[in-house]
Short mmCIF file of N, CA and C in Angstrom, two decimals:
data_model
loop_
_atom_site.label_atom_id
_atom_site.label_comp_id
_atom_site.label_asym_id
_atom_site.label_seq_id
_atom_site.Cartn_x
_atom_site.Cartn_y
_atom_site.Cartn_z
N UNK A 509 -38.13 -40.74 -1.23
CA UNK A 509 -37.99 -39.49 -1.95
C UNK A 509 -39.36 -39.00 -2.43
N UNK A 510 -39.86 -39.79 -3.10
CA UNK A 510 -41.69 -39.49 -3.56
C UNK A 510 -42.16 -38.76 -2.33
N UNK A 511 -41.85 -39.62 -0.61
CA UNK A 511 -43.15 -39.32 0.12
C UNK A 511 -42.83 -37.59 0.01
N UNK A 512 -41.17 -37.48 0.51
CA UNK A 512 -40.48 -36.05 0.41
C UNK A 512 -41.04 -35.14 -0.15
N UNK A 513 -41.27 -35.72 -1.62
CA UNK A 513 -41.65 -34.52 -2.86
C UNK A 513 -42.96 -34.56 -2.44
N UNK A 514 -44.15 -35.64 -2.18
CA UNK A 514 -45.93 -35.32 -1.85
C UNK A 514 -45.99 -34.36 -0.59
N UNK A 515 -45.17 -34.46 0.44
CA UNK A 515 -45.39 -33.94 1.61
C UNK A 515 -45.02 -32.02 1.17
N UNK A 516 -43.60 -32.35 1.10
CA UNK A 516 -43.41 -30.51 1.01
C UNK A 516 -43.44 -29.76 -0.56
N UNK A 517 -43.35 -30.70 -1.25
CA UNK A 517 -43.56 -29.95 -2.77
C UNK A 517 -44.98 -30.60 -3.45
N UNK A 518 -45.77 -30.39 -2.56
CA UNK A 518 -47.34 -30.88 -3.25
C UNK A 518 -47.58 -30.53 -5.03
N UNK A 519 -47.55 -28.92 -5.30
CA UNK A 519 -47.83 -28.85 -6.46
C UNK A 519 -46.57 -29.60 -7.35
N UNK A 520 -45.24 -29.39 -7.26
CA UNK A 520 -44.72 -29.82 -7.78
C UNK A 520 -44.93 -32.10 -8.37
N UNK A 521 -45.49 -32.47 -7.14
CA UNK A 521 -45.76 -33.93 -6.81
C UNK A 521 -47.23 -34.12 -8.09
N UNK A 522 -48.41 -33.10 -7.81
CA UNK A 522 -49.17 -33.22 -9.13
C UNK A 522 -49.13 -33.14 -9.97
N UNK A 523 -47.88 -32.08 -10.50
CA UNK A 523 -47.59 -32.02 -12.05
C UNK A 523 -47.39 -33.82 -12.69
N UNK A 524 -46.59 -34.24 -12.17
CA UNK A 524 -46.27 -35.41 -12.39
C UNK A 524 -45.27 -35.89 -13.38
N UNK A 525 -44.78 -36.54 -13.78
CA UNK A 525 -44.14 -36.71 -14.89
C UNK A 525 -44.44 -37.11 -16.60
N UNK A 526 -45.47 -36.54 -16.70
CA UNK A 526 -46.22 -36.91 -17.71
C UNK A 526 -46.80 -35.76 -18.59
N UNK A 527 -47.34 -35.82 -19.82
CA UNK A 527 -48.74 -34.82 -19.90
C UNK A 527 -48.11 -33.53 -20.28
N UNK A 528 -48.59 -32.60 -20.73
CA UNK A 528 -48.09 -31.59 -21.52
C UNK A 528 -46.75 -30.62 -20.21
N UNK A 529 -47.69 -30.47 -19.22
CA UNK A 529 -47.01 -29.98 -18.17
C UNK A 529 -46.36 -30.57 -17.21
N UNK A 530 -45.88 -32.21 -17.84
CA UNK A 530 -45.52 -32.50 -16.64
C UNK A 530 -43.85 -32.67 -16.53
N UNK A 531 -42.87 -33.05 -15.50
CA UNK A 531 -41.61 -32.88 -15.52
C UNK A 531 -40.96 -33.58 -16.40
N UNK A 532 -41.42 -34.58 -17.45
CA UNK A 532 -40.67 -35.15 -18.19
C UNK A 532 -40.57 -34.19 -19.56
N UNK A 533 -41.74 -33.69 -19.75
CA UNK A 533 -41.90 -33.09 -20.96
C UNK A 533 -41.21 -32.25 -20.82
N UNK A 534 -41.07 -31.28 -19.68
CA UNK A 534 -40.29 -30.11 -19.61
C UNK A 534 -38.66 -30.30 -18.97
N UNK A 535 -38.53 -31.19 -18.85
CA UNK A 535 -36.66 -31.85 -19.14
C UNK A 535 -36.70 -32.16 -20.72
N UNK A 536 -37.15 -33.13 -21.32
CA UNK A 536 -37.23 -32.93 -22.30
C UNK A 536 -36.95 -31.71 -23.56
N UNK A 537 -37.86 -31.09 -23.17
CA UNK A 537 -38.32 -29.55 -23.92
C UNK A 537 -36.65 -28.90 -23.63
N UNK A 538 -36.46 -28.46 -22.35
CA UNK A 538 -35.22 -27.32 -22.11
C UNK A 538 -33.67 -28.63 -22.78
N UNK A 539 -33.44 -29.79 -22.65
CA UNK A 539 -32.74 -30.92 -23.58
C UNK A 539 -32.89 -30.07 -24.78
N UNK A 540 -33.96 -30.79 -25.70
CA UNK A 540 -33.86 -30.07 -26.78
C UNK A 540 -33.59 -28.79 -27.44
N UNK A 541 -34.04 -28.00 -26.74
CA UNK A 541 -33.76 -26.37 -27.17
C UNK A 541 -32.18 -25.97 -26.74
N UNK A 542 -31.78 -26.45 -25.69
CA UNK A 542 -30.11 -26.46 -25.66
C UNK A 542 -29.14 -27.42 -26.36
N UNK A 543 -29.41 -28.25 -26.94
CA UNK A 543 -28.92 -28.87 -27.68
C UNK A 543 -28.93 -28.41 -29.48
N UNK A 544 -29.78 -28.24 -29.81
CA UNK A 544 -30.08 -27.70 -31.14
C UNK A 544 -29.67 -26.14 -31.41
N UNK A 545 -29.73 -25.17 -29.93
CA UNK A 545 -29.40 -23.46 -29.89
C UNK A 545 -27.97 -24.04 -29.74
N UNK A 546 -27.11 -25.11 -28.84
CA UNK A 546 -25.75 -25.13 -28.98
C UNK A 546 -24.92 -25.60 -30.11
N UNK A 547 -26.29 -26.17 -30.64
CA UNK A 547 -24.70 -27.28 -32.23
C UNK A 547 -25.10 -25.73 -33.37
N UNK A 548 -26.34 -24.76 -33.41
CA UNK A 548 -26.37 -23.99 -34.23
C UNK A 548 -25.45 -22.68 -33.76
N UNK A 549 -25.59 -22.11 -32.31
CA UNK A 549 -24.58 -21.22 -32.13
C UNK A 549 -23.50 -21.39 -32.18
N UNK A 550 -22.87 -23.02 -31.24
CA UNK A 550 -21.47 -23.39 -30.82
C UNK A 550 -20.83 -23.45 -32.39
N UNK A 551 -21.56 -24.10 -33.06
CA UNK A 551 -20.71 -23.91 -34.76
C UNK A 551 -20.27 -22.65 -35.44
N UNK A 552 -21.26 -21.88 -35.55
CA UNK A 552 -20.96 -20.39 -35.64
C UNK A 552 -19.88 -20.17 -34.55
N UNK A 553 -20.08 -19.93 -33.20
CA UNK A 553 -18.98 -19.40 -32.51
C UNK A 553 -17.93 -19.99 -32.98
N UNK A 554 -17.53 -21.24 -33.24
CA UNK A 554 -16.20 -21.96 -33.21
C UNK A 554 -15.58 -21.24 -34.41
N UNK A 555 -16.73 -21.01 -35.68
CA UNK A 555 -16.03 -20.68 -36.59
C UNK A 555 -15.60 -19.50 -36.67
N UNK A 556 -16.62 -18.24 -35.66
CA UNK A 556 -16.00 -16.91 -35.74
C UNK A 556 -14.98 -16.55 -34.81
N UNK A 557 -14.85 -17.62 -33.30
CA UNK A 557 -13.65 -17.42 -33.25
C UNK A 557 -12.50 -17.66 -33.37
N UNK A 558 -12.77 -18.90 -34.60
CA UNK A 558 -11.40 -19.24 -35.37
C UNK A 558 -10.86 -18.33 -36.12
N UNK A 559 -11.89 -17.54 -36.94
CA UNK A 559 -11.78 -16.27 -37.83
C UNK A 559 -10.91 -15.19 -37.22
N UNK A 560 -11.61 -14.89 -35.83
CA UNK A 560 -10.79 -13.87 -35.27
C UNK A 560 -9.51 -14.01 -34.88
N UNK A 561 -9.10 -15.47 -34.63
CA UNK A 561 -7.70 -15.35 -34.27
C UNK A 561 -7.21 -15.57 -35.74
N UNK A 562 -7.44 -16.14 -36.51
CA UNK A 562 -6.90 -16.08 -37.75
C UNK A 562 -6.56 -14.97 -38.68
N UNK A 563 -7.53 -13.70 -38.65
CA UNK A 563 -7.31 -13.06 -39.30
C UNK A 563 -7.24 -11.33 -38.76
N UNK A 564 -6.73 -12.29 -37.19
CA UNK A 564 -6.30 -10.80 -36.11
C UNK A 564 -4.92 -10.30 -36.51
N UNK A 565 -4.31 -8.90 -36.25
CA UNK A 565 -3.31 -8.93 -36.59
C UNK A 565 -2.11 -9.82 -36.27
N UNK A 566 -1.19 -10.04 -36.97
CA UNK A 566 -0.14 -11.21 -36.59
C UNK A 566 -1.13 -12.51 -36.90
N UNK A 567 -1.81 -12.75 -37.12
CA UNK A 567 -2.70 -14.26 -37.28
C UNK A 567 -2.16 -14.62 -38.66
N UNK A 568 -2.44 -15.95 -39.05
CA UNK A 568 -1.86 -16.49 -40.09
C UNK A 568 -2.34 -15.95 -41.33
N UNK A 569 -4.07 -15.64 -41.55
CA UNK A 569 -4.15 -14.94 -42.70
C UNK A 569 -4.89 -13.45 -42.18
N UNK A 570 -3.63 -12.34 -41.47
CA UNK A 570 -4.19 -11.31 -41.42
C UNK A 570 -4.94 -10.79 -42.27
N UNK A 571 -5.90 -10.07 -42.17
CA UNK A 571 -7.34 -9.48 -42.37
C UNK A 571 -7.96 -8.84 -41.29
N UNK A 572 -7.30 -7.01 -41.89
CA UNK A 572 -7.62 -6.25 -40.99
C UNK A 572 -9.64 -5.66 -41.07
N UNK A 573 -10.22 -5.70 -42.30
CA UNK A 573 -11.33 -5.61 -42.39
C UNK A 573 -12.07 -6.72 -41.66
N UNK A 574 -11.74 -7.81 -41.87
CA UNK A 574 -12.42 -9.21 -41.23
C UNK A 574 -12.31 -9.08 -39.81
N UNK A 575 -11.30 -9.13 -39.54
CA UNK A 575 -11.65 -9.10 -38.05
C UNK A 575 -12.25 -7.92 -37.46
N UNK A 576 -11.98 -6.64 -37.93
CA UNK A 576 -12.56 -5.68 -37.13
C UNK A 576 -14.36 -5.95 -37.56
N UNK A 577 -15.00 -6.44 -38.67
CA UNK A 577 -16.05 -6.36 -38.96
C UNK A 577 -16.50 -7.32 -37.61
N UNK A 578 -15.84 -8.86 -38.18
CA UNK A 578 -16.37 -9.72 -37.19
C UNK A 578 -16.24 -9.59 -35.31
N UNK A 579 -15.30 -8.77 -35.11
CA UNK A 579 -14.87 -8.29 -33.61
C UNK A 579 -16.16 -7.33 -32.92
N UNK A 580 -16.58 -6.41 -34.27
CA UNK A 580 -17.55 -5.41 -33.99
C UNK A 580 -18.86 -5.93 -33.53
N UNK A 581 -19.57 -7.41 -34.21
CA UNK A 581 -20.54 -8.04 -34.58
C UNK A 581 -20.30 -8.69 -33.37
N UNK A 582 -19.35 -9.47 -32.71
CA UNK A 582 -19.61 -10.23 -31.48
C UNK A 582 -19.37 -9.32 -30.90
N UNK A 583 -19.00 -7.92 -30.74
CA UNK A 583 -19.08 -7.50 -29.43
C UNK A 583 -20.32 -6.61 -29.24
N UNK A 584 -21.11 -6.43 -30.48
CA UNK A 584 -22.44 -5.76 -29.94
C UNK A 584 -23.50 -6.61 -29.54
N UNK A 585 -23.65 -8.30 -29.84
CA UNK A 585 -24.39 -9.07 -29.66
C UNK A 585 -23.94 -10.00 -28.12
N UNK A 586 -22.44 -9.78 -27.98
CA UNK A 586 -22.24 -10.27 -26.33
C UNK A 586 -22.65 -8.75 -25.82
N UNK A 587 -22.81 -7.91 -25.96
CA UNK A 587 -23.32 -6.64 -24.65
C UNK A 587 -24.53 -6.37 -24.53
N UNK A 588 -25.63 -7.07 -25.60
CA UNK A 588 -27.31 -7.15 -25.42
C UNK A 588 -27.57 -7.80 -24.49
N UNK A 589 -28.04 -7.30 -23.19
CA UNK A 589 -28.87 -8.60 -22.13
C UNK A 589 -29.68 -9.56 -22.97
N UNK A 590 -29.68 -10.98 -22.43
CA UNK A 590 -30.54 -11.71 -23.23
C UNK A 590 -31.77 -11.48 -23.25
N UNK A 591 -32.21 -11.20 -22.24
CA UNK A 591 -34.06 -10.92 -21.89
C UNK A 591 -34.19 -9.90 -23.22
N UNK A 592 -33.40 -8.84 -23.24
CA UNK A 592 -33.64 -7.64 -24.55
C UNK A 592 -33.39 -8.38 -26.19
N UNK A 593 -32.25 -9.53 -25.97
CA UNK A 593 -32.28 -9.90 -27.19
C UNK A 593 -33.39 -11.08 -27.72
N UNK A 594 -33.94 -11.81 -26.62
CA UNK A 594 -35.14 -12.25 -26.61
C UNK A 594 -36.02 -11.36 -27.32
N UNK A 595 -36.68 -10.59 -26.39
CA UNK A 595 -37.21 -10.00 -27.05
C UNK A 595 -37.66 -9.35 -28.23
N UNK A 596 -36.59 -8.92 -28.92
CA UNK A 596 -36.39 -8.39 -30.04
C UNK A 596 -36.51 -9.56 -31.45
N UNK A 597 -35.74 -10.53 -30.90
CA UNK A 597 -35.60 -11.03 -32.34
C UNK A 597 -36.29 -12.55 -32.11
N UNK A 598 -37.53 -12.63 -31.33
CA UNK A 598 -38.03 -14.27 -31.28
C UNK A 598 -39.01 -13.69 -32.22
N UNK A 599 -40.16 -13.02 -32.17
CA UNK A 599 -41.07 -12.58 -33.40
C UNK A 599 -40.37 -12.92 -34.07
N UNK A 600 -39.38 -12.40 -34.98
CA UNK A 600 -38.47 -12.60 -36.09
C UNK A 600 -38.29 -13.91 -36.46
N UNK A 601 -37.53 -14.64 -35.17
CA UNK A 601 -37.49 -16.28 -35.80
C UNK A 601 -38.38 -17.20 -35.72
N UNK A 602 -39.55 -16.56 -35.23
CA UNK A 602 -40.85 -17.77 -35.42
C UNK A 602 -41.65 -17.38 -36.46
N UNK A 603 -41.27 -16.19 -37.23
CA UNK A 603 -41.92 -16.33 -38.73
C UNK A 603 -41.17 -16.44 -39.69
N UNK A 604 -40.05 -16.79 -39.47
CA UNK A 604 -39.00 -17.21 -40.56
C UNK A 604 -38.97 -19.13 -40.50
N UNK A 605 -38.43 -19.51 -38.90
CA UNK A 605 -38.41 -20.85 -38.92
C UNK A 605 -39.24 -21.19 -38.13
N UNK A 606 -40.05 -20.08 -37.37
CA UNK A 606 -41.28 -21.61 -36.60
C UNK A 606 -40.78 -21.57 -35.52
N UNK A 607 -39.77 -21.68 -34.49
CA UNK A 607 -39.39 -21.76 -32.87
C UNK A 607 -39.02 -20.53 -32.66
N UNK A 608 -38.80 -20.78 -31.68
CA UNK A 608 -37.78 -19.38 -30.86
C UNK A 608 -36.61 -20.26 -30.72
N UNK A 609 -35.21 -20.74 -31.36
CA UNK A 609 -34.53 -21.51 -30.91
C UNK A 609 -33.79 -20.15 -31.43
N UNK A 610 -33.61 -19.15 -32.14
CA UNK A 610 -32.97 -18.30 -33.44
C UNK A 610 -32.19 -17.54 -31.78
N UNK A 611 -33.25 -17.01 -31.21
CA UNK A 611 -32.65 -16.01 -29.69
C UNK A 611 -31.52 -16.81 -29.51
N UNK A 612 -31.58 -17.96 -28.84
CA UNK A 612 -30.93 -18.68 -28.15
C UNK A 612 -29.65 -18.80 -28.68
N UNK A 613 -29.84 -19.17 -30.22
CA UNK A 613 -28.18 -19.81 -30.65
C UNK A 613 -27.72 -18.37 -31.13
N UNK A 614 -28.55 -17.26 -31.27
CA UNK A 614 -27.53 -15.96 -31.52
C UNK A 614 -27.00 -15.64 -29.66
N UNK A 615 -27.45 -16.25 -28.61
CA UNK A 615 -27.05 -15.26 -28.02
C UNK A 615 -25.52 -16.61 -27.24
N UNK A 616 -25.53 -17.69 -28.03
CA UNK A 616 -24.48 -18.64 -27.61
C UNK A 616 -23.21 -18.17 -28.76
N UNK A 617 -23.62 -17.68 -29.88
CA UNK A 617 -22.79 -17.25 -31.12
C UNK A 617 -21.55 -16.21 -30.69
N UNK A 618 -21.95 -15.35 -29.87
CA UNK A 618 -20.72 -14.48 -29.66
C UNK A 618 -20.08 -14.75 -28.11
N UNK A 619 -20.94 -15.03 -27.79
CA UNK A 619 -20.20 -15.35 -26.13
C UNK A 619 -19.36 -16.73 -26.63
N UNK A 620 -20.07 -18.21 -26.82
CA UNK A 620 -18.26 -18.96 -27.51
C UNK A 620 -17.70 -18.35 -28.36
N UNK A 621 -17.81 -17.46 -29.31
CA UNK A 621 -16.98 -17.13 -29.87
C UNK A 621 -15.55 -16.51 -29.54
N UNK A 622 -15.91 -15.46 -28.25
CA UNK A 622 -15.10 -15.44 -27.86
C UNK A 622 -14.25 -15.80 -26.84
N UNK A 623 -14.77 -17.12 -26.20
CA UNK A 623 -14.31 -17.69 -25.47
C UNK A 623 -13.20 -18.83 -26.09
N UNK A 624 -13.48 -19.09 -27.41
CA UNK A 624 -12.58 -19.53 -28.41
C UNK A 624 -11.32 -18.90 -28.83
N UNK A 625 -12.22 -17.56 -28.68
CA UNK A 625 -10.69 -16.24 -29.36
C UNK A 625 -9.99 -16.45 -28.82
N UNK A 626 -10.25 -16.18 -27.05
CA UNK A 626 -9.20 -16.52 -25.72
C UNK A 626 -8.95 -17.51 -26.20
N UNK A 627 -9.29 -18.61 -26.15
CA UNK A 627 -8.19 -19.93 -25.85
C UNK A 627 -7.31 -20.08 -26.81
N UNK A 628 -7.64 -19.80 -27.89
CA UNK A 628 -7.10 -20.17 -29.38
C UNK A 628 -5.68 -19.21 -29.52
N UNK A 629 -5.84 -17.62 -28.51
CA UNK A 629 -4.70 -16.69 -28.63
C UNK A 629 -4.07 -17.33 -27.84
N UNK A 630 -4.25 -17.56 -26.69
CA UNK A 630 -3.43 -17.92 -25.51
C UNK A 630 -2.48 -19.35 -26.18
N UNK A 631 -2.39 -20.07 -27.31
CA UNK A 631 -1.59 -21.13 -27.66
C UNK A 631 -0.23 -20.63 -27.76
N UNK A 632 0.65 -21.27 -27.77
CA UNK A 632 1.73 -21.53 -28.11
C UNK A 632 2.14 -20.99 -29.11
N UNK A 633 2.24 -20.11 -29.60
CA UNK A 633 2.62 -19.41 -31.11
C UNK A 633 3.86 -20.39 -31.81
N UNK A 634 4.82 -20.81 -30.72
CA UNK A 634 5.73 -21.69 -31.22
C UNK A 634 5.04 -23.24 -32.19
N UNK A 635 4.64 -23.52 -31.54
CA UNK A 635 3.82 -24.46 -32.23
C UNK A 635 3.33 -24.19 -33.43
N UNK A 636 2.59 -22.95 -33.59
CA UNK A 636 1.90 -22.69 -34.82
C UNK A 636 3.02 -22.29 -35.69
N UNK A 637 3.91 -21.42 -35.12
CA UNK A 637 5.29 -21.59 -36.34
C UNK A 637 6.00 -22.80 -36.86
N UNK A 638 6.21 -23.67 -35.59
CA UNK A 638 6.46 -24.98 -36.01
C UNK A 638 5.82 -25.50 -37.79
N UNK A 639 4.45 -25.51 -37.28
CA UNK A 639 3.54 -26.19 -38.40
C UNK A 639 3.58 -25.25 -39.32
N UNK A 640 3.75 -24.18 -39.53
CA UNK A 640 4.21 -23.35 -40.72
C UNK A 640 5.53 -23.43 -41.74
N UNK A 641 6.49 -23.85 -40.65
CA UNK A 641 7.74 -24.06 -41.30
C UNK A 641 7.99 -25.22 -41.38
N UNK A 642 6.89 -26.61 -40.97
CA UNK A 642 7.35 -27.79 -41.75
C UNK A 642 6.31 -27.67 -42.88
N UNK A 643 6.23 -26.80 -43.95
CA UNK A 643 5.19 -26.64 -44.85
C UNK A 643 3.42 -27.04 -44.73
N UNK A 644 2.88 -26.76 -43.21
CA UNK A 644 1.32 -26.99 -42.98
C UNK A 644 0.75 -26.48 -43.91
N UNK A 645 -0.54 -26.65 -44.58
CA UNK A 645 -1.52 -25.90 -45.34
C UNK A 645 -2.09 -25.27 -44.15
N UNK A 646 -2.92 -24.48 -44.43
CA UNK A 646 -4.15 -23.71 -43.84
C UNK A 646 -4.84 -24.66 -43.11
N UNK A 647 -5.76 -25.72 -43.44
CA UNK A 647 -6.20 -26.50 -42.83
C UNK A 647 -5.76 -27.26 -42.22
N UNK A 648 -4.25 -27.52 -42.14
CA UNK A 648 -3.08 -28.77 -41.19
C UNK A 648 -2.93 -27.44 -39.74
N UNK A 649 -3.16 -26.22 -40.07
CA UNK A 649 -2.66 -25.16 -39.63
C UNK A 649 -4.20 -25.34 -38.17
N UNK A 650 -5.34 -24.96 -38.66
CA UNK A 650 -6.61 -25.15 -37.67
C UNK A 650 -6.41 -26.36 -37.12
N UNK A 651 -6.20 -27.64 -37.74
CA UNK A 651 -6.02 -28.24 -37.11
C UNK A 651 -5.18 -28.62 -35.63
N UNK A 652 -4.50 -27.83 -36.24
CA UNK A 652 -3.22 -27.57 -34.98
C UNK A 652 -3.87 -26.76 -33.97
N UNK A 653 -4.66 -25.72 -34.15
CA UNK A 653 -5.12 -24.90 -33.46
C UNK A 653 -6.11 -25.68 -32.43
N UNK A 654 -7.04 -26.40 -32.99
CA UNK A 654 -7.84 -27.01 -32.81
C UNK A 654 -7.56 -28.11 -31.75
N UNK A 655 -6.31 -29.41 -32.35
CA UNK A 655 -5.85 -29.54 -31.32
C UNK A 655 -5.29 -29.53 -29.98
N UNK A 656 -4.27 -28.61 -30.25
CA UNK A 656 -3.37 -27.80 -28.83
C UNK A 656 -4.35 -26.99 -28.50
N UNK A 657 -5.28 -26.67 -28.29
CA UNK A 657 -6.58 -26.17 -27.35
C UNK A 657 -7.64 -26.97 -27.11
N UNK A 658 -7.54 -28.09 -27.36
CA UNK A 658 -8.96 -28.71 -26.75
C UNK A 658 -9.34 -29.42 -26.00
N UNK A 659 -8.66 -29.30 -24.92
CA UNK A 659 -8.29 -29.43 -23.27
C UNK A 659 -9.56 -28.00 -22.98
N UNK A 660 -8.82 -26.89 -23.35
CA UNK A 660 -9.64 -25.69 -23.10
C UNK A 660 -10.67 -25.49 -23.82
N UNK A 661 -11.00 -25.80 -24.94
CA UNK A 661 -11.94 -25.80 -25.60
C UNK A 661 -13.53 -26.15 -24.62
N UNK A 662 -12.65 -27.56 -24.71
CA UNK A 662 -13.90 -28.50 -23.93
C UNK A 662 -14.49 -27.76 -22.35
N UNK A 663 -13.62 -27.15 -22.25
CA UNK A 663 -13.95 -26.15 -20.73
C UNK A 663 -14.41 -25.06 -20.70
N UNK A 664 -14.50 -23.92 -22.10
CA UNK A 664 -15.29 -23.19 -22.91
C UNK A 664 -16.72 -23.46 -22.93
N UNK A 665 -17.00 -24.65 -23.46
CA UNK A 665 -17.91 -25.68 -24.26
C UNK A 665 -18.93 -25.94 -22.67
N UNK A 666 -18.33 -26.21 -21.86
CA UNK A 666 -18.99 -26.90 -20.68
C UNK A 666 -19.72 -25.69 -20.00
N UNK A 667 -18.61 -24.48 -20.34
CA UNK A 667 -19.35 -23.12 -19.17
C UNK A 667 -20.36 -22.40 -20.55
N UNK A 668 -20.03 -22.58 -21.58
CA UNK A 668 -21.62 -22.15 -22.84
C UNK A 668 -22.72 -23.28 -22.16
N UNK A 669 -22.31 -24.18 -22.38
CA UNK A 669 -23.48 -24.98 -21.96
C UNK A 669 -24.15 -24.56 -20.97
N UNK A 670 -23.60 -24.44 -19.64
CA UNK A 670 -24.48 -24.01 -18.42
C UNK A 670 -25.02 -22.76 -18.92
N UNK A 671 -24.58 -21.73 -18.96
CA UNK A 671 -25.00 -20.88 -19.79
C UNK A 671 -26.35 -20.49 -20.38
N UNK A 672 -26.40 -21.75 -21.29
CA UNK A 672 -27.16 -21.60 -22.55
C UNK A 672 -28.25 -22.31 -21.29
N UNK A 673 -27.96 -23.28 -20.25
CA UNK A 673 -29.21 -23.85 -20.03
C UNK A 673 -30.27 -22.38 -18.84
N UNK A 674 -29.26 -21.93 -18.44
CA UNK A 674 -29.91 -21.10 -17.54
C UNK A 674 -30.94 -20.06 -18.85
N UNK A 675 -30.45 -19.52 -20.35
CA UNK A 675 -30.81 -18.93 -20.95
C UNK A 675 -32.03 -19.65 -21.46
N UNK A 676 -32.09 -20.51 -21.89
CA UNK A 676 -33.11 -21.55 -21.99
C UNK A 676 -34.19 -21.77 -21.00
N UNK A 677 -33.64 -21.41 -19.54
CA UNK A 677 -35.02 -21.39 -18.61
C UNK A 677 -35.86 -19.87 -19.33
N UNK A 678 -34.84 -19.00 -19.37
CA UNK A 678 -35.34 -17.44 -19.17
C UNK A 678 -36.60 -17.77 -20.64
N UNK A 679 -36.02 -18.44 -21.90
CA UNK A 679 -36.66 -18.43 -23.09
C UNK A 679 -38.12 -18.88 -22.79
N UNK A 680 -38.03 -19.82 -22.51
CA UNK A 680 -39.28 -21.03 -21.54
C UNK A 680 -40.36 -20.11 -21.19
N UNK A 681 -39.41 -19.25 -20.06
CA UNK A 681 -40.31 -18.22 -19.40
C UNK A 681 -41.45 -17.30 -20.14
N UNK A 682 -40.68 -17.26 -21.36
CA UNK A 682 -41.01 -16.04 -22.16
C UNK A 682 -42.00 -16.55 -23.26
#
């Protein structure tokens, strides 16, 4: 495989795996920045699109201001190309916190979010009445939600990820 990579990918074969530029650092580097943009966006998303199904109409604690606020907010931040939302707001988060990681996990924030909304509507409503009428709290209630979707969840979770890593090259770039 080495001779493979010296013969037809020469420059690639000098970088080496070492050294500021070399392939370890930069597996490394795009690791980290998707990992840290996903536990800071994927948390936000999970929670706004728990919000939205929660407090969509018919949801357990309707809230017609809440959701339309929060519906409005992920849907103007999923219709920014990333390259434009790059742009705009990395100045911003490297004089507040120092990286550009801020682009990244806003632009994972509304896309799971609503990839959560979907899965989380698409449940079983029976179920969630179930757990209502054997007296659930609110939180026995997400839980439920949480549960009976996270088959899909995790399949949400897997296509943000790819996602976020291709967005993460573009950041790199930039």
């Amino acid at each position: 495989m080495i001779d493979f990579i010296q013969t037809y990918l020469p420059n690639v074969y000098r970088m080496g795996w070492s050294g500021q530029a070399g392939w370890g650092t930069a597996i490394y580097l795009t690791l980290y920045m998707t990992f840290i943009s996903f536990v800071i966006g994927g948390l936000l998303g999970l929670i706004a699109g728990l919000l939205l199904v929660l407090t969509a109409p018919g949801g357990i604690i309707e809230n017609k201001l809440v959701f339309h606020i929060l519906d409005k907010i992920t849907s103007i931040f999923r219709a920014i190309p990333f390259i434009i939302l790059l742009a705009l707001i990395n100045p911003f988060t490297r004089m507040i916190v120092g990286t550009g990681i801020g682009p990244l996990s806003l632009a994972v924030f509304p896309f799971f979010a609503r990839q959560v909304q979907v899965v989380l509507s698409e449940l079983d409503r029976g179920v969630i009445e179930a757990a209502q009428a054997s007296g659930a709290t609110f939180w026995d209630i997400v839980g439920v939600y949480l549960r009976e979707g996270l088959p899909d969840l995790i399949r949400v979770t897997t296509v943000t990820l790819i996602s976020l890593v291709g967005e993460t090259a573009m950041a790199g770039a930039i």
